[in-house]
Short mmCIF file of C-alpha atoms in Angstrom, two decimals:
data_model
loop_
_atom_site.label_atom_id
_atom_site.label_comp_id
_atom_site.label_asym_id
_atom_site.label_seq_id
_atom_site.Cartn_x
_atom_site.Cartn_y
_atom_site.Cartn_z
CA MET A 1 0.00 0.00 0.00
CA LYS A 2 1.32 3.44 -0.93
CA LEU A 3 2.14 5.97 1.74
CA PHE A 4 -0.66 8.21 0.48
CA ASN A 5 -3.27 5.51 1.10
CA LYS A 6 -1.75 4.70 4.51
CA GLY A 7 -1.80 8.37 5.35
CA LEU A 8 -5.44 8.62 4.34
CA LEU A 9 -6.34 5.78 6.68
CA LEU A 10 -4.26 7.23 9.51
CA VAL A 11 -5.93 10.59 9.03
CA ALA A 12 -9.47 9.38 8.23
CA ILE A 13 -10.08 7.26 11.35
CA PRO A 14 -9.11 9.88 13.96
CA GLY A 15 -10.48 12.56 11.65
CA LEU A 16 -13.98 11.03 11.73
CA PHE A 17 -13.81 10.81 15.51
CA GLU A 18 -12.64 14.41 15.79
CA LEU A 19 -15.32 15.52 13.33
CA LEU A 20 -18.00 13.94 15.54
CA LEU A 21 -16.56 15.66 18.59
CA LEU A 22 -16.42 18.97 16.75
CA GLY A 23 -20.10 18.54 15.79
CA ILE A 24 -21.05 18.04 19.40
CA LEU A 25 -18.93 21.01 20.43
CA TYR A 26 -20.48 23.16 17.70
CA LYS A 27 -24.02 22.18 18.77
CA SER A 28 -23.26 22.99 22.40
CA GLN A 29 -21.77 26.30 21.32
CA GLN A 30 -24.94 27.11 19.38
CA ASN A 31 -27.13 26.26 22.36
CA ALA A 32 -25.04 28.41 24.67
CA THR A 33 -25.10 31.30 22.23
CA GLN A 34 -28.87 31.04 21.77
CA ALA A 35 -29.47 30.88 25.51
CA GLU A 36 -27.28 33.92 26.11
CA ALA A 37 -29.13 35.79 23.36
CA TRP A 38 -32.53 35.05 24.99
CA ALA A 39 -31.19 36.07 28.39
CA LEU A 40 -29.96 39.39 27.01
CA HIS A 41 -33.31 39.82 25.21
CA THR A 42 -35.19 39.44 28.50
CA LYS A 43 -33.02 42.10 30.14
CA ASP A 44 -33.65 44.44 27.20
CA VAL A 45 -37.43 43.97 27.68
CA ILE A 46 -37.21 44.76 31.41
CA ILE A 47 -35.17 47.92 30.71
CA GLN A 48 -37.60 49.02 27.99
CA ALA A 49 -40.61 48.48 30.31
CA ALA A 50 -38.97 50.76 32.86
CA GLU A 51 -38.61 53.39 30.14
CA VAL A 52 -42.44 53.44 29.76
CA ARG A 53 -43.04 54.19 33.47
CA GLU A 54 -40.83 57.30 33.71
CA PRO A 55 -42.87 59.58 31.37
CA ILE A 56 -46.14 58.66 33.19
CA LEU A 57 -44.70 59.60 36.55
CA LEU A 58 -43.26 62.79 35.06
CA GLN A 59 -46.68 63.79 33.67
CA SER A 60 -48.31 63.17 37.05
CA ALA A 61 -45.70 65.42 38.68
CA ARG A 62 -46.29 68.14 36.07
CA LEU A 63 -50.04 68.08 36.71
CA ARG A 64 -49.67 68.42 40.49
CA ALA A 65 -47.14 71.28 40.06
CA ALA A 66 -49.48 73.07 37.67
CA ILE A 67 -52.36 72.86 40.21
CA ILE A 68 -50.17 74.07 43.06
CA PHE A 69 -48.77 77.05 41.12
CA ASN A 70 -52.00 77.61 39.12
CA ASP A 71 -49.94 77.54 35.89
CA ALA A 72 -50.92 75.25 32.97
CA THR A 73 -48.01 76.33 30.76
CA GLY A 74 -46.12 73.02 30.77
CA LEU A 75 -49.18 70.79 30.37
CA ASP A 76 -49.76 71.50 26.67
CA LYS A 77 -46.48 69.84 25.61
CA THR A 78 -46.89 66.73 23.43
CA ASP A 79 -43.28 65.44 23.56
CA LEU A 80 -43.96 63.36 26.66
CA TRP A 81 -46.91 61.46 25.17
CA GLU A 82 -44.99 60.98 21.91
CA SER A 83 -42.13 59.52 23.96
CA VAL A 84 -44.56 57.17 25.74
CA THR A 85 -46.06 56.02 22.43
CA ARG A 86 -42.55 55.40 21.00
CA GLU A 87 -41.39 53.45 24.05
CA ILE A 88 -44.54 51.24 23.95
CA ALA A 89 -43.96 50.58 20.22
CA GLU A 90 -40.35 49.52 20.88
CA LEU A 91 -41.51 47.31 23.77
CA ARG A 92 -44.13 45.69 21.49
CA ALA A 93 -41.37 44.88 18.94
CA LEU A 94 -39.29 43.21 21.67
CA VAL A 95 -42.14 40.93 22.91
CA SER A 96 -43.72 40.24 19.54
CA ASP A 97 -42.93 36.51 19.98
CA ASN A 98 -44.72 36.29 23.35
CA PRO A 99 -48.59 36.48 23.04
CA LYS A 100 -49.10 36.67 26.81
CA GLN A 101 -46.84 39.68 27.13
CA LEU A 102 -48.43 41.28 24.07
CA ASP A 103 -51.85 41.02 25.78
CA LYS A 104 -50.49 42.67 28.94
CA LEU A 105 -48.81 45.37 26.85
CA GLU A 106 -52.12 46.14 25.14
CA LYS A 107 -53.73 46.68 28.55
CA ILE A 108 -50.88 48.99 29.48
CA ARG A 109 -51.40 50.98 26.27
CA LEU A 110 -55.16 51.36 26.94
CA ALA A 111 -54.48 52.48 30.52
CA VAL A 112 -51.93 55.04 29.25
CA ASP A 113 -54.42 56.36 26.66
CA ASP A 114 -57.13 56.67 29.39
CA TYR A 115 -54.67 58.58 31.60
CA HIS A 116 -53.75 60.79 28.64
CA VAL A 117 -57.41 61.71 28.07
CA TRP A 118 -57.94 62.35 31.80
CA THR A 119 -54.88 64.65 32.10
CA ASP A 120 -55.99 66.61 29.02
CA ALA A 121 -59.39 67.20 30.69
CA GLN A 122 -57.71 68.43 33.89
CA SER A 123 -55.43 70.71 31.86
CA ALA A 124 -58.50 72.21 30.17
CA LEU A 125 -60.13 73.00 33.55
CA LEU A 126 -56.91 74.67 34.75
CA ALA A 127 -56.62 76.67 31.56
CA ALA A 128 -60.27 77.81 31.97
CA GLY A 129 -59.53 79.08 35.48
CA LYS A 130 -61.59 76.41 37.26
CA ARG A 131 -58.89 75.62 39.74
CA GLU A 132 -61.31 74.93 42.61
CA GLU A 133 -63.19 72.34 40.58
CA LEU A 134 -59.86 70.78 39.54
CA VAL A 135 -58.70 70.60 43.16
CA ALA A 136 -61.96 68.90 44.12
CA ARG A 137 -61.47 66.32 41.39
CA MET A 138 -57.88 65.69 42.41
CA ARG A 139 -59.06 65.02 46.00
CA ASP A 140 -61.34 62.30 44.64
CA PRO A 141 -59.67 58.94 45.50
CA THR A 142 -60.38 57.59 42.03
CA SER A 143 -58.17 60.23 40.39
CA GLY A 144 -54.92 58.62 41.52
CA ARG A 145 -55.93 55.09 40.63
CA ARG A 146 -55.14 55.62 36.92
CA VAL A 147 -51.39 56.06 37.55
CA THR A 148 -51.44 53.24 40.11
CA ALA A 149 -53.17 50.96 37.58
CA ILE A 150 -50.50 51.68 34.97
CA GLN A 151 -47.73 50.98 37.49
CA LYS A 152 -49.36 47.68 38.55
CA LEU A 153 -49.67 46.59 34.93
CA LEU A 154 -45.98 47.46 34.34
CA VAL A 155 -44.93 45.66 37.53
CA ASP A 156 -46.85 42.57 36.44
CA PHE A 157 -45.33 42.82 32.95
CA ILE A 158 -41.79 43.12 34.36
CA ALA A 159 -42.43 40.27 36.83
CA ASN A 160 -43.29 37.94 33.93
CA GLU A 161 -40.09 38.96 32.12
CA GLU A 162 -38.03 38.44 35.30
CA ALA A 163 -39.48 34.95 35.60
CA LEU A 164 -38.45 34.31 32.01
CA ASP A 165 -35.01 35.76 32.84
CA VAL A 166 -34.54 33.24 35.67
CA ILE A 167 -35.48 30.37 33.33
CA ARG A 168 -33.25 31.61 30.53
CA SER A 169 -30.28 32.29 32.87
CA ALA A 170 -30.56 28.69 34.05
CA GLN A 171 -30.56 27.56 30.43
CA VAL A 172 -27.38 29.62 29.82
CA GLU A 173 -25.66 27.94 32.77
CA ARG A 174 -26.65 24.48 31.56
CA ALA A 175 -25.49 25.31 28.01
CA ARG A 176 -22.14 26.56 29.26
CA TYR A 177 -21.70 23.49 31.40
CA PHE A 178 -22.39 21.15 28.48
CA GLN A 179 -20.09 23.28 26.32
CA SER A 180 -17.23 22.85 28.82
CA ILE A 181 -17.85 19.09 28.98
CA ALA A 182 -17.86 18.90 25.15
CA LEU A 183 -14.63 20.92 24.94
CA ILE A 184 -12.87 18.62 27.43
CA VAL A 185 -14.09 15.53 25.59
CA ALA A 186 -12.96 16.99 22.27
CA LEU A 187 -9.47 17.76 23.62
CA ILE A 188 -9.05 14.34 25.20
CA GLY A 189 -10.41 12.65 22.07
CA SER A 190 -8.05 14.62 19.79
CA VAL A 191 -5.04 13.68 21.94
CA LEU A 192 -6.06 10.00 21.96
CA ALA A 193 -6.63 10.02 18.20
CA ALA A 194 -3.21 11.64 17.59
CA ALA A 195 -1.55 9.12 19.93
CA VAL A 196 -3.14 6.18 18.13
CA ALA A 197 -2.14 7.59 14.72
CA ALA A 198 1.43 8.22 15.93
CA ARG A 199 1.66 4.69 17.31
CA ILE A 200 0.49 3.16 14.05
CA PHE A 201 2.85 5.39 12.05
CA SER A 202 5.87 4.60 14.24
CA ARG A 203 5.27 0.86 14.03
CA ASP A 204 4.60 0.68 10.29
CA VAL A 205 6.64 3.56 8.83
CA GLY A 206 9.01 4.84 11.51
CA GLY A 207 11.22 1.74 11.63
CA ARG A 208 11.76 1.69 7.88
CA LEU A 209 12.38 5.44 7.88
CA ALA A 210 15.10 4.92 10.49
CA VAL A 211 16.81 2.40 8.18
CA LEU A 212 16.39 4.84 5.28
CA THR A 213 17.94 7.66 7.34
CA GLY A 214 20.90 5.46 8.22
CA ASN A 215 21.41 4.62 4.55
CA ALA A 216 21.29 8.33 3.68
CA ARG A 217 23.99 9.09 6.28
CA GLN A 218 26.14 6.28 4.95
CA LEU A 219 25.65 7.64 1.46
CA THR A 220 27.04 11.04 2.50
CA LYS A 221 30.15 9.23 3.78
CA LEU A 222 30.33 6.92 0.74
CA GLY A 223 30.01 4.03 3.19
CA LYS A 224 28.29 0.67 2.83
CA LEU A 225 24.49 0.81 2.94
CA ALA A 226 22.26 -1.55 4.96
CA GLN A 227 20.00 -4.15 3.35
CA ALA A 228 17.05 -2.82 1.40
CA VAL A 229 13.89 -2.20 3.43
CA GLY A 230 10.78 -4.24 2.67
CA GLY A 231 7.42 -3.08 1.36
CA ASN A 232 6.10 -1.64 -1.85
CA ASP A 233 5.58 2.03 -1.01
CA GLU A 234 7.58 5.20 -1.64
CA ILE A 235 10.02 4.42 1.19
CA THR A 236 11.02 1.23 -0.62
CA GLU A 237 11.45 3.13 -3.89
CA LEU A 238 13.54 5.83 -2.18
CA ASP A 239 15.74 3.16 -0.59
CA LYS A 240 16.29 1.62 -4.03
CA VAL A 241 17.30 5.04 -5.34
CA LEU A 242 19.77 5.42 -2.46
CA HIS A 243 21.36 2.06 -3.30
CA GLN A 244 21.55 2.98 -6.99
CA THR A 245 23.02 6.38 -6.10
CA SER A 246 25.61 4.71 -3.89
CA GLU A 247 26.71 2.52 -6.78
CA ARG A 248 26.89 5.48 -9.14
CA LEU A 249 28.82 7.55 -6.60
CA HIS A 250 31.43 4.83 -6.26
CA GLN A 251 31.68 4.66 -10.04
CA ALA A 252 31.88 8.48 -10.22
CA GLU A 253 34.59 8.49 -7.54
CA ALA A 254 36.67 6.12 -9.62
CA THR A 255 36.07 8.20 -12.75
CA GLU A 256 36.87 11.41 -10.84
CA ARG A 257 40.13 9.88 -9.65
CA LEU A 258 41.12 9.15 -13.25
CA HIS A 259 40.13 12.67 -14.33
CA ARG A 260 42.06 14.20 -11.44
CA GLU A 261 45.16 12.29 -12.43
CA GLU A 262 44.68 13.39 -16.03
CA LEU A 263 44.18 17.02 -14.94
CA GLU A 264 47.31 16.90 -12.82
CA GLN A 265 49.21 15.59 -15.82
CA ARG A 266 47.74 18.36 -17.99
CA ALA A 267 48.61 20.92 -15.30
CA ARG A 268 52.21 19.76 -15.30
CA GLU A 269 52.28 19.98 -19.09
CA LEU A 270 50.68 23.46 -18.94
CA THR A 271 53.27 24.57 -16.39
CA MET A 272 56.02 23.41 -18.72
CA LEU A 273 54.36 25.20 -21.64
CA ASN A 274 54.02 28.39 -19.59
CA GLU A 275 57.67 28.23 -18.62
CA ASP A 276 58.61 27.64 -22.24
CA LEU A 277 56.36 30.52 -23.33
CA GLN A 278 57.93 32.77 -20.72
CA ARG A 279 61.40 31.85 -21.99
CA GLN A 280 60.27 32.52 -25.56
CA THR A 281 58.81 35.87 -24.49
CA GLN A 282 62.05 36.80 -22.80
CA ASP A 283 63.98 35.65 -25.87
CA ASN A 284 61.70 37.74 -28.10
CA GLU A 285 62.17 40.79 -25.90
CA MET A 286 65.94 40.27 -25.92
CA PHE A 287 65.82 39.78 -29.67
CA ILE A 288 63.84 43.01 -30.14
CA TYR A 289 66.22 44.83 -27.86
CA SER A 290 69.26 43.41 -29.64
CA VAL A 291 67.90 44.09 -33.12
CA SER A 292 66.84 47.60 -32.13
CA HIS A 293 70.27 48.26 -30.65
CA ASP A 294 72.05 46.86 -33.72
CA LEU A 295 69.89 48.90 -36.10
CA ARG A 296 70.70 52.13 -34.34
CA SER A 297 74.35 52.04 -35.43
CA PRO A 298 73.73 52.03 -39.23
CA LEU A 299 70.95 54.57 -38.78
CA VAL A 300 73.34 56.87 -36.94
CA ASN A 301 75.85 56.38 -39.75
CA LEU A 302 73.20 57.15 -42.37
CA GLN A 303 72.14 60.24 -40.50
CA GLY A 304 75.75 61.38 -40.10
CA PHE A 305 76.71 60.74 -43.74
CA SER A 306 73.54 62.48 -44.95
CA LYS A 307 74.60 65.57 -42.97
CA GLU A 308 78.13 65.31 -44.47
CA LEU A 309 76.61 65.09 -47.96
CA HIS A 310 74.45 68.11 -47.18
CA HIS A 311 77.53 70.12 -46.21
CA SER A 312 79.42 68.80 -49.26
CA ILE A 313 76.57 69.92 -51.52
CA ARG A 314 77.03 73.49 -50.28
CA ASP A 315 80.75 73.24 -51.03
CA LEU A 316 79.87 71.81 -54.43
CA HIS A 317 77.56 74.78 -55.06
CA ASP A 318 80.38 77.16 -54.19
CA THR A 319 82.85 75.25 -56.40
CA VAL A 320 80.51 75.22 -59.40
CA ALA A 321 79.74 78.90 -58.96
CA ALA A 322 83.51 79.72 -58.95
CA SER A 323 84.32 77.45 -61.92
CA GLN A 324 84.77 78.53 -65.54
CA LEU A 325 81.74 76.62 -66.71
CA ASN A 326 79.19 78.43 -68.75
CA ASP A 327 75.92 79.45 -67.24
CA LYS A 328 73.99 76.65 -68.91
CA ASP A 329 76.23 73.95 -67.41
CA LYS A 330 76.14 75.65 -64.02
CA GLN A 331 72.35 75.72 -64.11
CA ARG A 332 72.21 72.10 -65.17
CA ILE A 333 74.51 71.05 -62.29
CA HIS A 334 72.48 73.21 -59.85
CA ASP A 335 69.22 71.56 -60.95
CA ILE A 336 70.70 68.09 -60.55
CA ILE A 337 71.92 68.90 -57.04
CA GLU A 338 68.67 70.58 -55.89
CA GLU A 339 66.11 68.34 -57.58
CA ASP A 340 67.86 64.98 -57.32
CA VAL A 341 70.52 64.93 -54.66
CA GLU A 342 68.83 67.25 -52.10
CA VAL A 343 65.44 65.55 -52.53
CA SER A 344 67.06 62.12 -52.14
CA LEU A 345 68.87 63.27 -49.00
CA LYS A 346 65.59 64.62 -47.61
CA PHE A 347 63.91 61.24 -48.14
CA ILE A 348 66.91 59.51 -46.54
CA ARG A 349 66.71 61.77 -43.46
CA THR A 350 62.92 61.26 -43.21
CA ALA A 351 63.33 57.49 -43.48
CA VAL A 352 66.09 57.51 -40.86
CA THR A 353 63.90 59.57 -38.48
CA ARG A 354 60.92 57.27 -39.09
CA SER A 355 63.07 54.16 -38.55
CA ALA A 356 64.48 55.60 -35.33
CA SER A 357 60.95 56.29 -34.08
CA ILE A 358 59.88 52.74 -34.90
CA ILE A 359 62.94 51.34 -33.10
CA ASP A 360 62.12 53.50 -30.04
CA ALA A 361 58.53 52.22 -30.13
CA MET A 362 59.73 48.60 -30.31
CA LEU A 363 62.02 49.22 -27.36
CA ARG A 364 59.14 50.72 -25.34
CA LEU A 365 56.97 47.70 -26.15
CA SER A 366 59.73 45.31 -25.10
CA ARG A 367 60.37 47.21 -21.86
CA ILE A 368 56.68 47.21 -20.79
CA GLY A 369 56.90 43.52 -19.84
CA ARG A 370 60.04 44.07 -17.74
CA VAL A 371 59.00 47.16 -15.77
CA GLU A 372 58.31 46.41 -12.11
CA TYR A 373 55.10 48.16 -11.07
CA GLN A 374 54.70 49.62 -7.58
CA ALA A 375 50.95 49.11 -7.03
CA GLN A 376 49.28 51.39 -4.49
CA ASP A 377 46.06 53.33 -3.97
CA THR A 378 46.18 55.90 -6.76
CA ASN A 379 44.11 59.10 -6.90
CA VAL A 380 42.63 59.03 -10.40
CA ASP A 381 41.15 62.55 -10.06
CA GLU A 382 44.62 64.05 -9.46
CA ILE A 383 46.16 62.09 -12.36
CA VAL A 384 43.44 63.18 -14.80
CA GLN A 385 43.72 66.80 -13.70
CA ARG A 386 47.50 66.65 -14.10
CA VAL A 387 47.13 65.30 -17.66
CA ILE A 388 44.58 68.00 -18.52
CA ASP A 389 46.85 70.73 -17.14
CA ALA A 390 49.79 69.43 -19.20
CA MET A 391 47.67 69.52 -22.37
CA SER A 392 45.95 72.84 -21.58
CA SER A 393 47.62 74.71 -24.46
CA THR A 394 46.59 72.07 -27.01
CA ILE A 395 43.07 72.00 -25.57
CA ARG A 396 42.79 75.80 -25.87
CA GLU A 397 44.18 75.64 -29.40
CA ARG A 398 41.51 73.10 -30.37
CA GLN A 399 38.87 75.17 -28.49
CA ALA A 400 37.73 71.99 -26.78
CA VAL A 401 35.71 71.55 -23.56
CA VAL A 402 37.01 68.86 -21.18
CA LEU A 403 34.67 67.67 -18.42
CA ALA A 404 36.28 65.49 -15.72
CA LYS A 405 33.79 63.97 -13.28
CA ALA A 406 34.62 62.80 -9.76
CA MET A 407 36.17 59.31 -9.90
CA PRO A 408 37.10 56.81 -7.19
CA PRO A 409 40.76 55.83 -6.75
CA CYS A 410 42.22 52.66 -8.26
CA HIS A 411 44.94 50.29 -7.07
CA GLY A 412 47.87 50.43 -9.47
CA ASP A 413 51.20 51.95 -10.40
CA PRO A 414 50.67 55.76 -10.51
CA THR A 415 53.09 56.30 -13.42
CA ALA A 416 51.51 53.52 -15.47
CA VAL A 417 47.97 54.75 -14.71
CA GLU A 418 49.00 58.26 -15.77
CA GLN A 419 50.34 56.78 -19.03
CA VAL A 420 46.95 55.17 -19.67
CA PHE A 421 44.91 58.34 -19.10
CA GLY A 422 47.52 60.53 -20.81
CA ASN A 423 47.34 58.45 -23.99
CA LEU A 424 43.52 58.21 -24.00
CA ILE A 425 42.94 61.92 -23.29
CA GLY A 426 45.69 62.87 -25.78
CA ASN A 427 44.07 60.79 -28.52
CA ALA A 428 40.66 62.31 -27.70
CA VAL A 429 42.10 65.84 -28.09
CA ASN A 430 44.17 65.06 -31.22
CA TYR A 431 41.34 63.39 -33.12
CA LEU A 432 38.57 65.94 -32.51
CA ASP A 433 36.57 66.96 -35.56
CA PRO A 434 37.64 70.51 -36.56
CA LYS A 435 34.21 71.07 -38.14
CA ARG A 436 32.35 71.21 -34.78
CA PRO A 437 33.08 72.22 -31.17
CA GLY A 438 35.02 69.50 -29.39
CA THR A 439 33.75 67.93 -26.16
CA ILE A 440 35.63 65.37 -24.03
CA GLU A 441 34.15 63.66 -20.98
CA ILE A 442 36.14 61.60 -18.44
CA GLY A 443 34.23 59.60 -15.82
CA VAL A 444 33.47 56.21 -14.30
CA LEU A 445 30.60 53.75 -14.82
CA PRO A 446 28.43 52.57 -11.88
CA ALA A 447 29.95 49.69 -9.92
CA ASP A 448 29.24 46.24 -11.38
CA PRO A 449 28.05 43.77 -8.68
CA GLY A 450 29.61 40.96 -10.71
CA GLN A 451 33.07 42.63 -10.57
CA PRO A 452 33.25 44.31 -7.12
CA ASN A 453 37.08 44.53 -7.25
CA PHE A 454 37.14 46.63 -10.45
CA ARG A 455 35.98 50.09 -11.61
CA THR A 456 35.41 50.92 -15.26
CA TYR A 457 36.66 54.38 -16.28
CA TYR A 458 35.89 55.96 -19.65
CA VAL A 459 37.13 58.74 -21.94
CA LYS A 460 34.43 59.90 -24.35
CA ASP A 461 34.79 62.38 -27.24
CA ASN A 462 32.72 63.66 -30.15
CA GLY A 463 35.61 63.50 -32.60
CA LEU A 464 36.19 61.88 -35.97
CA GLY A 465 35.21 58.40 -34.83
CA ILE A 466 36.47 55.02 -36.01
CA PRO A 467 35.04 52.87 -38.84
CA ALA A 468 33.53 49.59 -37.65
CA ASN A 469 35.91 47.47 -39.76
CA TYR A 470 38.92 49.12 -38.09
CA LEU A 471 37.89 48.65 -34.42
CA GLY A 472 39.59 45.23 -34.22
CA LYS A 473 42.98 46.77 -35.10
CA MET A 474 42.91 49.63 -32.59
CA PHE A 475 45.15 47.94 -30.03
CA SER A 476 47.63 46.44 -32.51
CA ALA A 477 51.06 48.03 -32.83
CA PHE A 478 51.98 50.20 -35.86
CA HIS A 479 48.36 50.54 -37.08
CA ARG A 480 47.23 54.14 -37.55
CA LEU A 481 43.87 55.33 -38.90
CA HIS A 482 44.13 59.13 -39.19
CA ALA A 483 47.85 59.41 -39.89
CA ASP A 484 47.41 62.85 -41.45
CA VAL A 485 45.72 64.30 -38.32
CA ALA A 486 48.34 63.62 -35.63
CA GLN A 487 51.90 62.37 -35.49
CA GLY A 488 52.94 59.07 -33.93
CA GLU A 489 54.12 55.53 -34.56
CA GLY A 490 50.83 53.74 -33.75
CA VAL A 491 52.04 52.02 -30.59
CA GLY A 492 50.29 54.12 -27.90
CA LEU A 493 47.17 51.99 -27.61
CA ALA A 494 49.20 48.78 -27.78
CA LEU A 495 51.34 50.06 -24.88
CA ILE A 496 48.40 51.00 -22.63
CA LYS A 497 46.68 47.70 -23.44
CA ARG A 498 49.70 45.84 -22.06
CA ILE A 499 49.73 48.17 -19.02
CA VAL A 500 46.04 47.54 -18.29
CA LEU A 501 46.42 43.77 -18.74
CA ARG A 502 49.39 43.71 -16.38
CA HIS A 503 47.14 45.37 -13.78
CA GLY A 504 44.60 42.58 -14.25
CA GLY A 505 42.07 44.80 -16.06
CA LYS A 506 40.85 45.13 -19.62
CA ILE A 507 40.35 47.84 -22.23
CA TRP A 508 37.94 48.18 -25.12
CA VAL A 509 36.49 50.80 -27.45
CA GLU A 510 33.10 51.78 -28.84
CA SER A 511 32.89 54.22 -31.72
CA THR A 512 30.72 55.54 -34.54
CA GLU A 513 32.44 57.19 -37.49
CA GLY A 514 31.60 60.88 -37.67
CA VAL A 515 29.96 60.85 -34.20
CA GLY A 516 32.65 60.09 -31.64
CA THR A 517 34.58 57.45 -29.67
CA THR A 518 34.53 56.10 -26.11
CA PHE A 519 37.43 54.14 -24.62
CA TYR A 520 36.68 52.01 -21.54
CA THR A 521 39.30 50.62 -19.19
CA SER A 522 38.71 48.58 -16.03
CA LEU A 523 41.28 48.87 -13.25
CA PRO A 524 41.37 47.21 -9.80
CA VAL A 525 40.18 49.22 -6.81
CA ARG A 526 42.02 47.06 -4.27
CA SER A 527 44.95 44.67 -4.21
CA ILE A 528 44.01 41.44 -6.01
CA ASP A 529 45.70 38.27 -7.15
CA ARG A 530 46.69 39.02 -10.73
CA ALA A 531 46.68 35.36 -11.80
CA ALA A 532 43.14 34.88 -10.47
CA SER A 533 42.06 38.10 -12.16
CA LEU A 534 43.45 37.03 -15.51
CA THR A 535 41.76 33.65 -15.14
CA ALA A 536 38.41 35.33 -14.40
CA GLN A 537 38.63 38.01 -17.09
CA GLY A 538 40.87 36.47 -19.73
CA GLU A 539 44.11 37.87 -21.15
CA SER A 540 42.31 39.50 -24.10
CA SER A 541 40.47 42.83 -24.13
CA TYR A 542 37.46 44.04 -26.05
CA GLY A 543 37.98 45.86 -29.32
#
């Protein structure tokens, strides 16, 4: 039998018993509530009957005062009789379910009406000035019986209600007593039903659950599981799953051991490859340094000999001018020197200067990997302001507006960080569009919850922009887009990319040709493990 069916039986049997007890309790609660309602109703009737008596007594007092003071002013008021009529109507509504009380109330109403007519007649005599006749009537013993009759009727009416109140109060007590007995029986019955259900559950299910729990604990320790529990319910199925999981875990452990050994082997191979790559990188840097150093010597010679040739050409001009050659030959020699030799020397000097600049750029690239950075908390605001101050003349010349927002500090080498912002701000100024006012904005993006150790700074301009097909080459050495706009060798962005990567950050660019360019660079805000950072972010940058 499935656990669901067992649970239904365990719940249904005590549930039926509890439902019966709840029915009894509910019925007793209804009886108690009804009895209390009738008891309160009786008290309301008694109070309302007393409300009828007060106006009658008040009218009697008014009439006697009017006779004494010979003043009928207050006797013509109708509010008192209206109040009596209203109180009787409310009393009739309260006893509408009791014919005996309704009959008594009707007698009370007739007596009140008779007294009303009698008092009106006495008021008329007083108003007509027949006070002596009125006094004689008041001395008649029958004149006071009307009020006494009304009071007796009310006393009899209230006595009947008080008798009902005694009966109904007794009913309330009995109902409350039975309600208490029912509540106690319900509580005891619920506890007994729960105890029986718990006993059945512990005997049938609890023992097998204990075995299942032990198997689960053994499974967490990869230990040996106990024998499978009997039955055909969900506990049995779960125990089978635990045994199957245990087998698979042992198989997975063996597989994981093989994979771990393979990973360790791959790690050793990767370590060897990294060491080999590091040696190759060092060899490449030494090669670049050596080649650059060796190329300088012939370049210096070329530059020196070109200067010697330039001086010799002036001597040659002087010699030709002092010679006996005719003017035509002199002019021909002069044209050859100026148009061929001088132009060739100019190209040689330009090529030598360009080659020297390229060699210097190669040396800077090779040195970037060898420079030891002194990482510390670096004030980016001060660095940016220092770069802007250094370029103030160029900024004024370009009539550009530079807006530097407040930026948090980063953790890096101050000189290297200044190189990064100097290059980015310099490029933004140099490549502004001369056809419109230039605007440059330097700021920081909101913190990224996924990268809490990094801040992303940006340099945004509205300059010439970069074509989409050229964005992938922006950080490669010796690639220049607007070579006619600004001088350089095309290694600035390659240099700052290596600087940013060595700090564990990344750099990328977004641009629209003719609209403007934004360079983004993420730098650490606190000391971090560079190897872990490179693993998390990758050695490559966007763009």
